[in-house]
């Protein structure tokens, strides 16, 4: 139980800004970190629902509600996944050999393409969230759990690009079979929840997540030889935005958005 509790604390300390008691980042305590990663998505989804309820009461005919929805995940996570998106954008835009791309991922400096991608990402996210309705929020809340469950599954399933770094550490230290089973259980709950919440939005969310997961696997293997922590952050950001786009389009096509 102590190892599970420590893994829980490490997961929230690493992947969120939610205050958490300190834990030793030992190999034993890292074993089950991925098992608790999707729980951060529950926190984000709950805050999104809360903001979706409060925003209309305090904001009238403005973009402020959409701004809040865009910023909530960044505030909760501290931008750790966004950092991966920007680093990956720089690496992919370099068109360099695989070894050089991996070096760019480790570079702490933001290049021009990272800045451009960051601007475009937030503009698109703001536009999408400004068009989404209250009825679509519960399904999108599930998406924050789903993206992290898929990311955790990738850590113990996909090949790692290198034998160092956080993803490699979690992959090596993890009790892979148990983490894999836990992620699958999260996925089953997410699929059932998304499907049960709405007959149009749910399938759209799931299709979007599946397409991003397939892209993540093929892109990371082809461009980098496997996944890294930065690529994992890239996946979470792209998956969440693409799921929102899919839900928005489903509402428009179905005449319900």
Coordinates of C-alpha atoms in Angstrom, one line a residue:
X1 CA 0.0 0.0 0.0
X2 CA 2.9 2.4 0.7
X3 CA 4.3 1.9 -2.8
X4 CA 0.8 2.6 -4.3
X5 CA 0.4 5.8 -2.2
X6 CA 3.9 6.9 -3.1
X7 CA 3.2 6.2 -6.8
X8 CA 0.0 8.3 -6.5
X9 CA 1.9 11.2 -5.0
X10 CA 4.6 11.0 -7.7
X11 CA 2.1 10.9 -10.5
X12 CA 0.4 14.1 -9.3
X13 CA 3.7 15.8 -8.4
X14 CA 5.1 15.1 -11.9
X15 CA 2.0 15.6 -14.1
X16 CA 0.1 18.3 -12.3
X17 CA 0.5 21.4 -10.1
X18 CA -1.9 20.1 -7.5
X19 CA -0.2 20.3 -4.1
X20 CA 1.0 16.9 -3.0
X21 CA 3.0 15.4 -0.2
X22 CA 6.6 14.6 -1.0
X23 CA 7.7 11.1 -2.0
X24 CA 11.0 9.5 -2.8
X25 CA 11.4 9.0 -6.6
X26 CA 12.9 5.5 -6.1
X27 CA 12.5 2.7 -8.6
X28 CA 10.1 0.9 -6.3
X29 CA 7.9 4.0 -5.9
X30 CA 7.8 4.6 -9.7
X31 CA 6.3 1.2 -10.5
X32 CA 2.7 2.2 -10.5
X33 CA 2.9 5.9 -11.4
X34 CA 1.2 5.4 -14.7
X35 CA -1.7 3.8 -12.9
X36 CA -2.7 7.1 -11.4
X37 CA -1.9 9.3 -14.4
X38 CA -5.5 9.2 -15.7
X39 CA -6.8 10.5 -12.4
X40 CA -5.4 13.9 -13.2
X41 CA -7.7 13.9 -16.2
X42 CA -10.7 13.5 -13.8
X43 CA -9.6 16.6 -12.0
X44 CA -9.4 18.6 -15.2
X45 CA -12.7 17.3 -16.4
X46 CA -14.4 18.2 -13.1
X47 CA -13.0 21.8 -13.3
X48 CA -14.1 22.1 -16.9
X49 CA -17.6 21.2 -15.9
X50 CA -17.5 23.6 -13.0
X51 CA -16.3 26.4 -15.2
X52 CA -18.9 25.5 -17.8
X53 CA -21.6 26.0 -15.1
X54 CA -20.2 29.2 -13.6
X55 CA -19.0 31.0 -16.8
X56 CA -22.5 31.9 -18.1
X57 CA -23.4 33.4 -14.8
X58 CA -20.5 35.8 -14.8
X59 CA -19.7 36.3 -18.5
X60 CA -22.0 37.7 -21.1
X61 CA -21.3 37.7 -24.8
X62 CA -17.5 37.3 -24.5
X63 CA -14.7 34.9 -25.2
X64 CA -13.9 34.6 -21.5
X65 CA -15.7 31.2 -21.0
X66 CA -13.7 29.7 -23.9
X67 CA -10.4 31.2 -22.6
X68 CA -11.1 29.6 -19.2
X69 CA -11.7 26.2 -20.9
X70 CA -8.4 26.5 -22.8
X71 CA -6.4 27.5 -19.8
X72 CA -7.7 25.0 -17.2
X73 CA -5.7 22.1 -18.5
X74 CA -2.5 24.3 -18.6
X75 CA -3.1 25.5 -15.1
X76 CA -3.7 22.1 -13.7
X77 CA -0.7 20.4 -15.4
X78 CA 1.7 23.4 -15.3
X79 CA 2.1 23.1 -19.1
X80 CA 4.2 19.9 -18.9
X81 CA 2.5 18.3 -21.9
X82 CA 2.5 21.6 -23.8
X83 CA 6.3 21.6 -23.4
X84 CA 6.4 18.2 -25.2
X85 CA 4.2 19.6 -28.0
X86 CA 6.6 22.5 -28.6
X87 CA 9.7 20.4 -28.5
X88 CA 8.2 17.9 -30.9
X89 CA 7.2 20.6 -33.3
X90 CA 10.8 21.9 -33.4
X91 CA 12.2 18.4 -33.9
X92 CA 9.7 17.4 -36.7
X93 CA 10.2 20.8 -38.4
X94 CA 13.9 20.3 -38.6
X95 CA 13.7 17.5 -41.1
X96 CA 17.0 16.1 -39.7
X97 CA 18.1 12.5 -39.2
X98 CA 16.5 10.6 -36.3
X99 CA 19.5 11.1 -34.0
X100 CA 19.4 14.8 -34.5
X101 CA 15.7 15.0 -33.9
X102 CA 16.2 13.3 -30.5
X103 CA 18.8 15.8 -29.7
X104 CA 16.4 18.7 -30.5
X105 CA 13.8 17.1 -28.2
X106 CA 16.3 17.5 -25.3
X107 CA 17.2 21.1 -26.2
X108 CA 15.6 23.4 -23.6
X109 CA 15.5 26.4 -26.1
X110 CA 12.3 27.0 -28.0
X111 CA 12.8 27.4 -31.7
X112 CA 10.7 29.4 -34.2
X113 CA 8.5 26.4 -35.2
X114 CA 7.7 25.7 -31.5
X115 CA 6.5 29.3 -31.1
X116 CA 4.4 29.1 -34.3
X117 CA 2.9 25.8 -33.4
X118 CA 2.1 27.1 -29.9
X119 CA 0.3 30.2 -31.2
X120 CA -1.6 28.1 -33.8
X121 CA -2.5 25.5 -31.1
X122 CA -4.0 28.1 -28.7
X123 CA -5.8 30.0 -31.5
X124 CA -7.4 26.8 -32.7
X125 CA -8.3 25.7 -29.2
X126 CA -9.9 29.0 -28.4
X127 CA -11.9 28.9 -31.6
X128 CA -13.1 25.4 -31.0
X129 CA -14.0 26.0 -27.3
X130 CA -15.9 29.2 -28.3
X131 CA -18.2 27.0 -30.4
X132 CA -18.7 24.1 -28.0
X133 CA -21.9 23.9 -25.9
X134 CA -22.6 22.9 -22.3
X135 CA -24.1 19.6 -23.5
X136 CA -20.8 18.6 -25.0
X137 CA -18.7 19.2 -21.8
X138 CA -19.4 15.9 -20.0
X139 CA -18.1 13.9 -23.0
X140 CA -15.1 16.1 -23.3
X141 CA -14.4 15.6 -19.6
X142 CA -14.1 11.9 -20.3
X143 CA -11.6 12.8 -23.0
X144 CA -9.1 14.1 -20.4
X145 CA -9.1 10.7 -18.8
X146 CA -9.0 8.9 -22.1
X147 CA -6.0 10.7 -23.4
X148 CA -4.0 9.9 -20.3
X149 CA -5.1 6.3 -20.2
X150 CA -3.9 5.9 -23.8
X151 CA -0.7 7.7 -23.0
X152 CA -0.1 5.4 -20.0
X153 CA -0.8 2.4 -22.2
X154 CA 1.7 3.6 -24.7
X155 CA 4.4 3.9 -22.1
X156 CA 4.2 0.1 -21.3
X157 CA 3.4 -1.0 -24.9
X158 CA 5.2 1.2 -27.4
X159 CA 9.0 1.0 -28.0
X160 CA 11.0 3.7 -26.3
X161 CA 13.3 5.8 -28.5
X162 CA 16.1 5.7 -25.9
X163 CA 16.9 3.8 -22.7
X164 CA 17.1 7.0 -20.7
X165 CA 14.6 9.7 -19.8
X166 CA 11.3 9.6 -17.9
X167 CA 9.3 7.4 -20.3
X168 CA 12.1 4.8 -20.3
X169 CA 12.3 5.1 -16.5
X170 CA 8.6 4.5 -16.0
X171 CA 8.6 1.8 -18.6
X172 CA 11.4 -0.1 -17.0
X173 CA 10.3 0.4 -13.4
X174 CA 6.6 -0.3 -14.1
X175 CA 5.0 -3.6 -13.3
X176 CA 4.0 -3.6 -17.0
X177 CA 1.3 -6.2 -16.9
X178 CA -0.5 -4.6 -14.0
X179 CA -0.1 -1.1 -15.5
X180 CA -1.4 -2.3 -18.8
X181 CA -4.4 -3.9 -17.2
X182 CA -5.1 -0.8 -15.3
X183 CA -5.0 1.4 -18.4
X184 CA -7.3 -1.0 -20.2
X185 CA -9.8 -0.8 -17.4
X186 CA -9.6 3.0 -17.6
X187 CA -10.2 2.7 -21.3
X188 CA -13.2 0.4 -20.9
X189 CA -14.7 2.9 -18.4
X190 CA -14.0 5.8 -20.7
X191 CA -15.5 4.1 -23.7
X192 CA -18.7 3.1 -21.8
X193 CA -18.9 6.6 -20.2
X194 CA -18.5 8.4 -23.5
X195 CA -20.9 6.2 -25.3
X196 CA -23.5 6.3 -22.6
X197 CA -23.3 10.1 -22.2
X198 CA -24.3 10.9 -25.7
X199 CA -25.0 8.8 -28.8
X200 CA -23.3 11.2 -31.2
X201 CA -20.6 13.0 -29.2
X202 CA -19.3 9.8 -27.5
X203 CA -18.4 7.9 -30.7
X204 CA -16.9 11.1 -32.2
X205 CA -14.7 11.5 -29.1
X206 CA -13.6 7.8 -29.3
X207 CA -12.9 8.0 -33.1
X208 CA -10.8 11.1 -32.6
X209 CA -8.8 9.4 -29.8
X210 CA -8.2 6.3 -31.8
X211 CA -7.0 8.2 -34.8
X212 CA -4.5 10.2 -32.6
X213 CA -3.3 7.1 -31.0
X214 CA -2.6 5.4 -34.3
X215 CA -0.8 8.6 -35.5
X216 CA 1.2 8.7 -32.3
X217 CA 2.5 5.1 -32.8
X218 CA 3.4 5.5 -36.4
X219 CA 4.9 9.0 -36.2
X220 CA 7.0 8.2 -33.1
X221 CA 8.3 5.0 -34.5
X222 CA 9.1 6.4 -38.0
X223 CA 10.5 9.8 -36.9
X224 CA 12.1 9.0 -33.5
X225 CA 12.4 5.2 -33.3
X226 CA 10.0 5.1 -30.4
X227 CA 8.4 7.3 -27.7
X228 CA 9.9 9.8 -25.3
X229 CA 8.5 12.0 -22.6
X230 CA 8.2 14.9 -25.0
X231 CA 6.3 12.8 -27.5
X232 CA 4.0 11.6 -24.8
X233 CA 3.2 15.3 -24.0
X234 CA 2.7 15.9 -27.7
X235 CA 0.2 13.1 -27.9
X236 CA -1.8 14.3 -24.9
X237 CA -2.1 17.9 -26.3
X238 CA -2.9 16.8 -29.9
X239 CA -5.4 14.1 -28.7
X240 CA -7.3 16.5 -26.5
X241 CA -7.6 19.2 -29.1
X242 CA -8.6 16.7 -31.9
X243 CA -11.2 15.1 -29.7
X244 CA -12.8 18.5 -29.1
X245 CA -12.8 19.2 -32.8
X246 CA -14.4 15.8 -33.5
X247 CA -17.1 16.5 -30.9
X248 CA -17.8 19.9 -32.3
X249 CA -18.1 18.5 -35.9
X250 CA -20.4 15.7 -34.7
X251 CA -22.6 18.3 -33.1
X252 CA -22.7 20.3 -36.3
X253 CA -23.3 17.3 -38.6
X254 CA -26.0 16.0 -36.3
X255 CA -27.6 19.4 -36.0
X256 CA -27.2 19.5 -32.3
X257 CA -24.2 21.7 -31.6

